[in-house]
Coordinates of C-alpha atoms and ligand atoms in Angstrom, one line a residue:
M1033 CA -36.0 -10.2 -40.2
K1034 CA -36.2 -11.4 -43.4
D1035 CA -38.8 -9.5 -46.0
Y1036 CA -42.6 -10.7 -46.5
C1037 CA -45.6 -8.9 -45.9
L1038 CA -48.4 -9.9 -43.6
I1039 CA -52.3 -9.7 -44.7
S1040 CA -55.1 -9.5 -42.2
T1041 CA -57.9 -8.6 -41.6
A1042 CA -59.7 -6.0 -39.3
Y1043 CA -62.1 -3.7 -37.2
H1044 CA -64.0 -6.4 -37.3
G1045 CA -64.0 -7.3 -41.2
E1046 CA -64.4 -3.2 -41.4
A1047 CA -60.5 -2.7 -42.8
R1048 CA -57.7 -4.6 -44.7
I1049 CA -54.0 -4.3 -43.3
Y1050 CA -51.0 -5.4 -45.1
V1051 CA -48.0 -4.4 -43.6
S1052 CA -44.2 -4.8 -45.5
Y1053 CA -40.9 -5.4 -44.5
S1054 CA -38.6 -5.1 -47.4
Q1055 CA -34.8 -4.2 -46.6
A1056 CA -33.4 -7.3 -48.9
L1057 CA -35.1 -5.9 -51.5
V1058 CA -34.4 -2.1 -51.4
E1059 CA -30.4 -3.3 -51.1
K1060 CA -31.0 -5.0 -53.4
A1061 CA -32.5 -2.3 -55.7
R1062 CA -29.6 -0.2 -54.7
T1063 CA -26.9 -2.4 -55.6
T1064 CA -28.4 -3.8 -58.8
H1065 CA -29.2 0.6 -59.9
G1066 CA -26.2 2.1 -58.2
T1067 CA -28.9 4.9 -56.7
W1068 CA -27.8 7.6 -54.3
P1069 CA -30.0 8.2 -50.9
T1070 CA -32.6 9.7 -52.3
A1071 CA -33.3 8.0 -55.6
S1072 CA -32.8 4.4 -52.7
A1073 CA -35.5 6.1 -50.9
A1074 CA -37.8 6.7 -53.9
L1075 CA -37.6 3.7 -55.8
G1076 CA -37.9 1.3 -52.5
R1077 CA -40.7 2.8 -51.0
F1078 CA -41.8 2.8 -54.5
L1079 CA -40.6 -1.2 -55.1
T1080 CA -42.1 -1.5 -51.3
V1081 CA -46.4 -0.7 -52.8
S1082 CA -45.7 -2.2 -55.6
A1083 CA -45.3 -5.8 -54.3
M1084 CA -47.9 -5.0 -51.7
M1085 CA -50.4 -4.5 -54.2
G1086 CA -49.0 -7.3 -56.4
L1087 CA -50.2 -9.8 -53.7
M1088 CA -53.6 -7.9 -55.0
V1089 CA -54.6 -9.5 -58.3
K1090 CA -54.1 -13.7 -58.9
D1091 CA -51.8 -16.2 -60.3
G1092 CA -50.6 -15.4 -63.1
E1093 CA -50.9 -11.6 -63.4
S1094 CA -49.0 -9.0 -63.2
I1095 CA -48.7 -4.7 -62.7
T1096 CA -46.3 -2.5 -64.7
L1097 CA -46.1 1.4 -62.8
K1098 CA -44.5 4.4 -63.6
I1099 CA -43.7 7.7 -62.3
E1100 CA -42.6 10.3 -64.2
G1101 CA -42.3 13.1 -62.8
D1102 CA -39.6 16.7 -63.8
G1103 CA -37.3 16.0 -60.8
P1104 CA -33.7 14.5 -60.8
I1105 CA -35.3 11.0 -60.8
E1106 CA -37.1 11.9 -63.7
Y1107 CA -38.9 8.2 -64.2
M1108 CA -38.9 5.2 -61.8
L1109 CA -40.7 2.2 -63.5
V1110 CA -41.6 -1.3 -61.2
E1111 CA -43.8 -4.9 -62.5
T1112 CA -45.1 -6.5 -60.3
N1113 CA -46.8 -10.5 -59.4
A1114 CA -49.4 -12.1 -57.3
K1115 CA -45.5 -13.9 -56.3
G1116 CA -44.9 -11.0 -54.4
E1117 CA -41.7 -10.9 -57.0
V1118 CA -40.8 -6.6 -58.0
R1119 CA -38.6 -5.4 -60.1
G1120 CA -37.7 -1.5 -61.3
D1121 CA -35.8 0.7 -63.1
I1122 CA -34.8 4.2 -62.7
K1123 CA -33.6 7.4 -65.1
N1124 CA -31.9 8.5 -62.7
P1125 CA -30.4 6.9 -60.1
E1126 CA -27.5 9.6 -58.5
V1127 CA -29.8 11.7 -57.2
Y1128 CA -29.5 12.6 -53.5
L1129 CA -31.3 15.5 -51.9
T1130 CA -32.3 16.3 -48.3
Y1131 CA -34.8 19.1 -46.9
N1132 CA -33.0 22.3 -45.7
S1133 CA -35.7 23.0 -43.7
G1134 CA -39.5 23.3 -41.9
P1135 CA -40.3 20.2 -40.8
K1136 CA -38.6 17.6 -43.2
A1137 CA -35.2 19.6 -42.3
G1138 CA -32.6 16.9 -42.5
K1139 CA -34.4 13.9 -44.2
L1140 CA -34.0 13.0 -47.7
A1141 CA -36.1 15.1 -50.2
V1142 CA -38.4 11.9 -52.2
G1143 CA -40.4 14.8 -52.7
K1144 CA -37.7 16.4 -54.5
A1145 CA -35.9 14.0 -56.6
V1146 CA -40.0 12.7 -58.0
G1147 CA -41.3 16.5 -58.5
N1148 CA -44.3 17.1 -60.4
G1149 CA -45.8 14.9 -62.8
Y1150 CA -47.9 11.3 -62.8
L1151 CA -47.8 7.9 -61.8
H1152 CA -49.6 5.5 -64.5
V1153 CA -51.1 2.1 -63.2
T1154 CA -51.6 -0.7 -66.0
K1155 CA -53.0 -4.4 -64.9
D1156 CA -52.1 -7.3 -67.6
L1157 CA -55.7 -9.3 -66.3
N1158 CA -55.0 -11.9 -68.7
M1159 CA -57.4 -10.4 -70.9
R1160 CA -58.0 -8.6 -74.3
H1161 CA -57.4 -5.1 -73.4
N1162 CA -54.2 -3.7 -70.6
F1163 CA -55.8 -1.7 -67.7
T1164 CA -54.4 1.8 -67.8
S1165 CA -55.0 4.5 -65.0
S1166 CA -53.7 7.7 -64.3
I1167 CA -53.3 10.1 -61.7
A1168 CA -51.8 13.5 -61.5
L1169 CA -48.7 13.2 -58.2
E1170 CA -49.8 14.2 -55.2
T1171 CA -46.4 15.3 -53.1
G1172 CA -43.6 12.5 -55.2
E1173 CA -43.0 11.0 -51.6
I1174 CA -45.3 8.3 -52.7
G1175 CA -47.0 7.0 -49.9
D1176 CA -49.3 10.0 -50.7
D1177 CA -49.2 8.9 -54.4
F1178 CA -50.3 6.0 -53.4
T1179 CA -53.1 6.8 -50.6
Y1180 CA -54.9 9.4 -53.9
Y1181 CA -54.6 6.6 -56.2
F1182 CA -56.2 4.2 -54.0
T1183 CA -59.0 6.1 -53.2
S1184 CA -59.4 7.8 -56.7
S1185 CA -59.5 5.6 -58.9
E1186 CA -59.9 1.9 -57.5
Q1187 CA -62.5 3.0 -55.3
T1188 CA -60.9 2.2 -51.8
P1189 CA -61.1 4.2 -49.3
S1190 CA -56.7 3.8 -48.2
A1191 CA -53.9 4.9 -46.4
V1192 CA -50.2 4.2 -47.0
G1193 CA -46.8 4.7 -45.4
L1194 CA -44.2 3.7 -46.8
G1195 CA -40.0 4.2 -45.4
V1196 CA -36.6 4.1 -46.3
L1197 CA -33.9 4.2 -43.6
V1198 CA -30.4 4.5 -45.2
N1199 CA -26.9 4.1 -43.7
P1200 CA -24.6 6.5 -43.6
D1201 CA -22.2 3.7 -46.5
Q1202 CA -25.2 4.6 -47.7
S1203 CA -26.7 0.8 -48.3
I1204 CA -30.6 0.3 -46.7
K1205 CA -30.9 -0.1 -42.6
H1206 CA -34.5 -0.9 -42.9
A1207 CA -37.2 -0.4 -45.2
G1208 CA -41.1 -1.1 -45.4
G1209 CA -44.7 -0.2 -45.3
F1210 CA -48.1 -0.6 -44.7
I1211 CA -51.0 -0.1 -46.7
I1212 CA -55.1 0.1 -44.9
Q1213 CA -57.9 -0.4 -46.7
L1214 CA -61.2 0.5 -45.8
L1215 CA -64.6 -2.5 -47.3
P1216 CA -67.8 -1.2 -48.5
N1217 CA -69.4 -2.2 -44.7
A1218 CA -66.9 0.4 -42.4
S1219 CA -68.3 2.1 -40.0
E1220 CA -67.8 5.7 -38.4
Q1221 CA -66.2 4.7 -35.8
T1222 CA -63.7 2.1 -37.6
I1223 CA -63.6 5.1 -39.8
T1224 CA -62.8 7.3 -36.5
Q1225 CA -61.0 4.7 -35.2
I1226 CA -58.6 4.2 -38.0
E1227 CA -58.2 8.6 -38.5
K1228 CA -57.3 8.3 -34.8
V1229 CA -54.4 5.2 -35.1
L1230 CA -53.0 7.4 -38.3
S1231 CA -52.5 11.0 -36.5
N1232 CA -51.1 9.6 -34.4
I1233 CA -48.1 6.1 -35.8
Q1234 CA -44.5 7.2 -36.0
A1235 CA -43.1 6.8 -39.8
V1236 CA -42.4 2.9 -40.6
T1237 CA -38.5 3.4 -40.5
E1238 CA -39.6 4.5 -37.1
L1239 CA -40.4 1.6 -35.7
F1240 CA -38.5 -0.7 -37.0
E1241 CA -35.7 1.2 -36.3
Q1242 CA -37.5 0.8 -32.7
G1243 CA -37.3 -3.1 -33.0
L1244 CA -40.8 -3.5 -33.7
S1245 CA -41.7 -6.1 -35.8
V1246 CA -44.4 -5.9 -38.8
E1247 CA -47.3 -8.5 -36.2
D1248 CA -46.6 -5.4 -34.0
I1249 CA -47.5 -2.4 -36.1
T1250 CA -50.4 -4.0 -37.7
D1251 CA -51.2 -4.7 -33.7
I1252 CA -50.8 -1.0 -33.7
L1253 CA -52.6 -0.7 -37.5
S1254 CA -55.1 -2.7 -36.1
S1255 CA -56.2 -1.6 -32.4
G1256 CA -55.4 -4.7 -31.8
T1257 CA -58.3 -6.4 -33.7
A1258 CA -55.8 -7.9 -35.9
K1259 CA -56.5 -11.4 -37.2
K1260 CA -54.3 -12.8 -40.0
L1261 CA -54.6 -13.7 -43.6
S1262 CA -51.7 -14.7 -44.7
E1263 CA -48.0 -14.4 -44.9
H1264 CA -46.2 -13.5 -48.4
D1265 CA -42.3 -12.9 -49.9
I1266 CA -41.4 -10.2 -50.8
A1267 CA -37.9 -10.1 -53.5
Y1268 CA -36.7 -8.3 -56.3
I1269 CA -36.0 -11.0 -58.2
C1270 CA -35.7 -10.4 -62.2
H1271 CA -36.4 -13.4 -64.7
C1272 CA -35.0 -12.0 -67.6
S1273 CA -32.6 -15.2 -70.3
K1274 CA -30.9 -15.6 -73.1
E1275 CA -33.8 -16.6 -74.8
K1276 CA -36.2 -14.4 -74.2
F1277 CA -34.3 -11.0 -75.1
A1278 CA -33.8 -13.2 -78.3
K1279 CA -37.2 -12.7 -79.2
S1280 CA -37.2 -9.1 -78.5
L1281 CA -34.5 -8.7 -81.2
E1282 CA -36.3 -11.1 -84.0
K1283 CA -39.1 -7.6 -83.8
L1284 CA -36.0 -5.8 -84.6
D1285 CA -36.5 -4.4 -88.2
V1286 CA -34.0 -5.8 -90.5
K1287 CA -31.6 -3.2 -91.3
T1288 CA -31.0 -2.8 -87.6
L1289 CA -30.5 -6.2 -87.3
Q1290 CA -28.7 -6.3 -90.3
T1291 CA -26.4 -3.1 -89.1
F1292 CA -25.2 -5.6 -85.8
I1293 CA -24.3 -8.3 -87.8
E1294 CA -22.4 -6.6 -90.9
E1295 CA -20.8 -4.0 -88.8
D1296 CA -20.6 -5.1 -85.5
H1297 CA -20.6 -8.6 -86.0
G1298 CA -22.7 -9.2 -82.8
A1299 CA -25.1 -7.8 -80.0
E1300 CA -24.4 -7.1 -76.3
V1301 CA -28.3 -6.4 -75.2
V1302 CA -28.3 -5.0 -70.9
C1303 CA -31.8 -5.9 -69.0
H1304 CA -32.5 -2.7 -66.9
F1305 CA -34.2 -4.3 -64.5
C1306 CA -31.3 -6.3 -63.2
K1307 CA -28.4 -5.4 -65.7
S1308 CA -27.4 -8.9 -66.2
K1309 CA -25.5 -8.9 -70.1
Y1310 CA -26.1 -11.0 -72.3
H1311 CA -24.3 -11.6 -76.3
F1312 CA -25.1 -12.4 -78.9
D1313 CA -22.1 -13.3 -81.8
E1314 CA -23.1 -12.9 -86.1
D1315 CA -24.6 -16.2 -86.4
E1316 CA -26.9 -16.1 -83.3
L1317 CA -28.0 -12.7 -84.6
K1318 CA -28.1 -14.8 -88.4
K1319 CA -29.9 -17.4 -86.9
I1320 CA -32.6 -14.2 -85.4
H1321 CA -32.3 -12.6 -88.8
T1322 CA -33.3 -15.6 -90.4
N1323 CA -36.0 -16.7 -87.9
K1324 CA -38.3 -12.8 -88.8
H1325 CA -39.0 -15.0 -92.7
Ligands
LIG620 ZN1 -32.6 -9.0 -65.7

């Protein structure tokens, strides 16, 4: 199954449903950052929900999201836009923790790997100021945290389900998720029906494992009432370039640039999001130095 997001209206226009499959996207993140299973699950869930949020903004707008916690991952950063493109960064990719006991025994301990902390969401809506809102993390399991974010910060009662299933060789077997949002006209009857569906639904990765498609999951979530609105590709893409990094180097102070030129005779810049390396030789750095004046 290819990566994409299906957006539907459901319950006679009283709810909107986003369902995504994101295996290739999360696998790309894993190979780029060298994440271990629990970090793959944490970053994968975060990228998947972010890609769906990107599809909620207009063309040319973008969202930057950051999760900071006191767990071993420390922080994750994701950027997304209206084209369904995401890219991310993770402080400590080598995290592999599982729950030892309780109902989640044996499962990847994403909440433990993230810990207590905050979710910051910054929207760049092409206005003079960006808008940032922050919430304390509920559980660090990502899905719960976004459920709380949408309800408290965006005043849109929502439920978010996210999942990443890792193969024994640590590659990504399945990844995906959903967001179901109640619209202001939602009736008590619809709310009750959605609560019933959510309390019975299995984890998204289990549904994909059973061979269900994005359409099948939309059907379950909507109790068969879904009407397709649109379908979008989602992907892990970084648009960095040497020209863009040259612009960032121009912003450095003169002293730092001089050190690169006189002592290092060059500079190598590594993109945090895709790990591409860009080399600037002495002459190129001198040109950047001149451009500053
Ligand atoms: Zn890059």
